[in-house]
Structure formats: C-alpha cells, structure tokens
C-alpha cells in the first residue's frame, strides 16, 4: 500500500474516539480510520467496498493507545481478504479475541499504571517548582508514546 495512504491512516488513529457513541462505542472512528485503506484496496467495486465498510461499523471499543496496532492488523487482514487469500468472515473472529484482550491490558497498564505515573510525576515536578524538568518529562513521555504508536502500527501492518 502507498506510504501516503498508510500515513493518512495512522494519523486518523488519533481521532478514534471523535464520534464515540453508546451503541458501537468507537466503531465510527474505526470506520473513518480504515476508509482510505479500504478505498485503495477495493477502489471502484462499490459492493465490495460497502461490505468492507460494514465490517468496521460493528461494535468496537479498546484503549486508544492500542488502536494503531489493531488498525495495522486489520489493514493487513483486509489486504489479504481483498486478494482472496483469506475469507471475509475471519475478521470478526480476529477482532473478538484481540480487541477485548488488548482493551483489558490497555486499561490496566496504560490507564491504571502508566498515565497515573505520568501525572503523579508531573504534579510532583510542578509542586516542587521545577518547570524545566516538568517540560522535559512531558515531552519525553509524549514522544515515547508516539514512538510506541508508530512502532505498533508498523508491526501490526507487517
């Protein structure tokens, strides 16, 4: 797949929760993320494109930090489905196992440990009047998170 399309898809992963809803949770965001890849794979075949879109409008909810990895995996699987190497019904089976497993892992590790540590260090540095260290810490954590997301997206796609 074209590098520009992959970059567009990756950047869209930051918007996974933009259309959060109680029925499908992050499903609209996931569909929005996958759209450039689906268009590249199915192009002018409207029927196949509609069926592919439908696969991503089903219930989807996981920790946002895992979304790049999952999107990379889904894009790789969709590529194989489009080439006829895998049947389309394999994607819901894969989603059922990976999404919920990573959701639990993400909530406990990222939400329960990493983000709490990040914020506690920020509070301590702010209260001890160390703005330069605070800025360095925030920048460091932000960059490490972005590297993690880029790495997991690339590994998921490969």
Coordinates of C-alpha atoms in Angstrom, one line a residue:
X1 CA 0.0 0.0 0.0
X2 CA 1.1 3.5 -0.7
X3 CA 3.1 5.3 2.1
X4 CA 0.9 8.3 1.8
X5 CA -2.2 6.2 2.5
X6 CA -0.6 4.5 5.4
X7 CA 0.4 7.8 6.9
X8 CA -3.1 9.1 6.5
X9 CA -4.5 6.0 8.2
X10 CA -2.0 6.3 11.0
X11 CA -2.8 10.0 11.6
X12 CA -6.5 9.2 11.7
X13 CA -5.9 6.8 14.6
X14 CA -5.7 9.9 16.8
X15 CA -9.4 10.5 16.1
X16 CA -10.7 7.1 17.0
X17 CA -12.9 8.5 19.8
X18 CA -14.1 11.6 18.0
X19 CA -17.5 10.0 17.2
X20 CA -17.9 7.9 20.3
X21 CA -21.4 6.6 20.8
X22 CA -23.2 4.2 23.2
X23 CA -24.3 1.7 20.6
X24 CA -21.0 1.0 18.8
X25 CA -18.5 2.8 21.1
X26 CA -15.5 3.7 18.8
X27 CA -16.9 2.0 15.6
X28 CA -17.5 5.2 13.6
X29 CA -13.9 6.3 14.4
X30 CA -12.6 2.9 13.3
X31 CA -14.5 3.1 10.1
X32 CA -13.2 6.6 9.5
X33 CA -9.6 5.4 10.1
X34 CA -10.0 2.4 7.7
X35 CA -11.7 4.4 4.9
X36 CA -8.5 5.4 2.9
X37 CA -7.2 1.8 3.0
X38 CA -10.5 0.3 2.0
X39 CA -10.8 2.7 -0.9
X40 CA -7.2 1.8 -2.0
X41 CA -8.0 -1.9 -1.8
X42 CA -11.5 -2.0 -3.3
X43 CA -11.5 1.2 -5.5
X44 CA -14.4 1.2 -7.9
X45 CA -16.0 -2.0 -6.7
X46 CA -18.9 -0.4 -4.8
X47 CA -20.4 -3.7 -3.5
X48 CA -17.0 -5.0 -2.1
X49 CA -16.3 -1.5 -0.6
X50 CA -19.7 -1.4 1.1
X51 CA -19.2 -4.9 2.6
X52 CA -15.7 -4.0 3.8
X53 CA -17.0 -0.8 5.4
X54 CA -19.7 -2.8 7.1
X55 CA -17.1 -5.0 8.8
X56 CA -15.8 -1.9 10.7
X57 CA -19.2 -0.4 11.7
X58 CA -19.8 -3.2 14.1
X59 CA -19.1 -2.7 17.9
X60 CA -15.5 -1.7 18.6
X61 CA -14.0 -0.5 21.8
X62 CA -10.4 -0.7 23.0
X63 CA -7.9 1.5 24.7
X64 CA -6.9 4.3 22.2
X65 CA -3.2 3.6 22.6
X66 CA -3.8 0.1 21.1
X67 CA -5.7 1.4 18.1
X68 CA -2.7 1.8 15.8
X69 CA -1.7 -1.8 16.4
X70 CA -5.2 -3.0 15.7
X71 CA -5.7 -0.9 12.7
X72 CA -2.4 -2.2 11.3
X73 CA -3.5 -5.8 11.8
X74 CA -7.0 -5.1 10.4
X75 CA -5.4 -3.4 7.3
X76 CA -3.1 -6.3 6.7
X77 CA -6.0 -8.8 7.1
X78 CA -8.2 -6.6 4.8
X79 CA -5.4 -6.6 2.2
X80 CA -5.3 -10.4 2.3
X81 CA -9.1 -10.6 2.1
X82 CA -9.1 -8.3 -1.0
X83 CA -6.6 -10.5 -2.7
X84 CA -8.6 -13.6 -1.9
X85 CA -6.1 -15.2 0.5
X86 CA -8.4 -15.1 3.5
X87 CA -12.2 -15.3 3.8
X88 CA -14.0 -12.2 5.0
X89 CA -15.6 -14.0 8.0
X90 CA -12.2 -14.4 9.6
X91 CA -12.0 -10.7 10.6
X92 CA -14.8 -10.8 13.2
X93 CA -13.2 -13.8 14.8
X94 CA -9.8 -12.0 15.0
X95 CA -11.5 -8.8 16.3
X96 CA -13.3 -10.7 19.0
X97 CA -10.2 -12.1 20.5
X98 CA -7.6 -9.3 20.0
X99 CA -9.8 -6.2 20.7
X100 CA -11.1 -7.3 24.1
X101 CA -7.8 -8.7 25.2
X102 CA -5.9 -5.6 24.4
X103 CA -8.7 -3.4 25.9
X104 CA -8.2 -5.1 29.3
X105 CA -4.5 -4.9 29.0
X106 CA -4.6 -1.3 27.9
X107 CA -6.9 -0.2 30.6
X108 CA -4.8 -1.8 33.4
X109 CA -1.4 -0.9 32.0
X110 CA -1.9 2.4 30.3
X111 CA -4.9 3.8 32.3
X112 CA -4.1 2.2 35.6
X113 CA -0.3 2.5 35.7
X114 CA 1.4 4.5 33.0
X115 CA -0.9 7.5 32.9
X116 CA -1.1 7.6 36.7
X117 CA 2.7 7.6 37.0
X118 CA 3.0 10.2 34.2
X119 CA 0.5 12.5 36.0
X120 CA 1.9 12.0 39.5
X121 CA 5.4 12.9 38.3
X122 CA 4.0 16.0 36.6
X123 CA 2.2 17.0 39.8
X124 CA 5.4 16.5 41.9
X125 CA 7.5 18.4 39.5
X126 CA 5.0 21.3 39.3
X127 CA 4.6 21.5 43.1
X128 CA 8.4 21.4 43.6
X129 CA 8.7 24.4 41.2
X130 CA 10.8 22.6 38.5
X131 CA 9.2 23.8 35.3
X132 CA 12.1 22.8 33.1
X133 CA 12.1 19.2 34.4
X134 CA 8.3 19.2 34.0
X135 CA 8.5 20.3 30.4
X136 CA 11.2 17.7 29.7
X137 CA 9.2 14.9 31.4
X138 CA 6.0 15.7 29.5
X139 CA 7.9 16.0 26.2
X140 CA 9.7 12.7 26.8
X141 CA 6.5 10.8 27.7
X142 CA 4.7 12.2 24.7
X143 CA 7.5 11.3 22.3
X144 CA 7.8 7.7 23.8
X145 CA 4.0 7.3 23.4
X146 CA 4.2 8.4 19.7
X147 CA 7.1 6.1 19.0
X148 CA 5.1 3.2 20.6
X149 CA 2.1 4.0 18.4
X150 CA 4.2 4.2 15.2
X151 CA 6.0 1.0 16.1
X152 CA 2.9 -0.9 16.9
X153 CA 1.1 0.3 13.7
X154 CA 4.1 -0.8 11.6
X155 CA 4.3 -4.2 13.3
X156 CA 0.6 -4.7 13.0
X157 CA 0.6 -4.0 9.3
X158 CA 3.6 -6.1 8.6

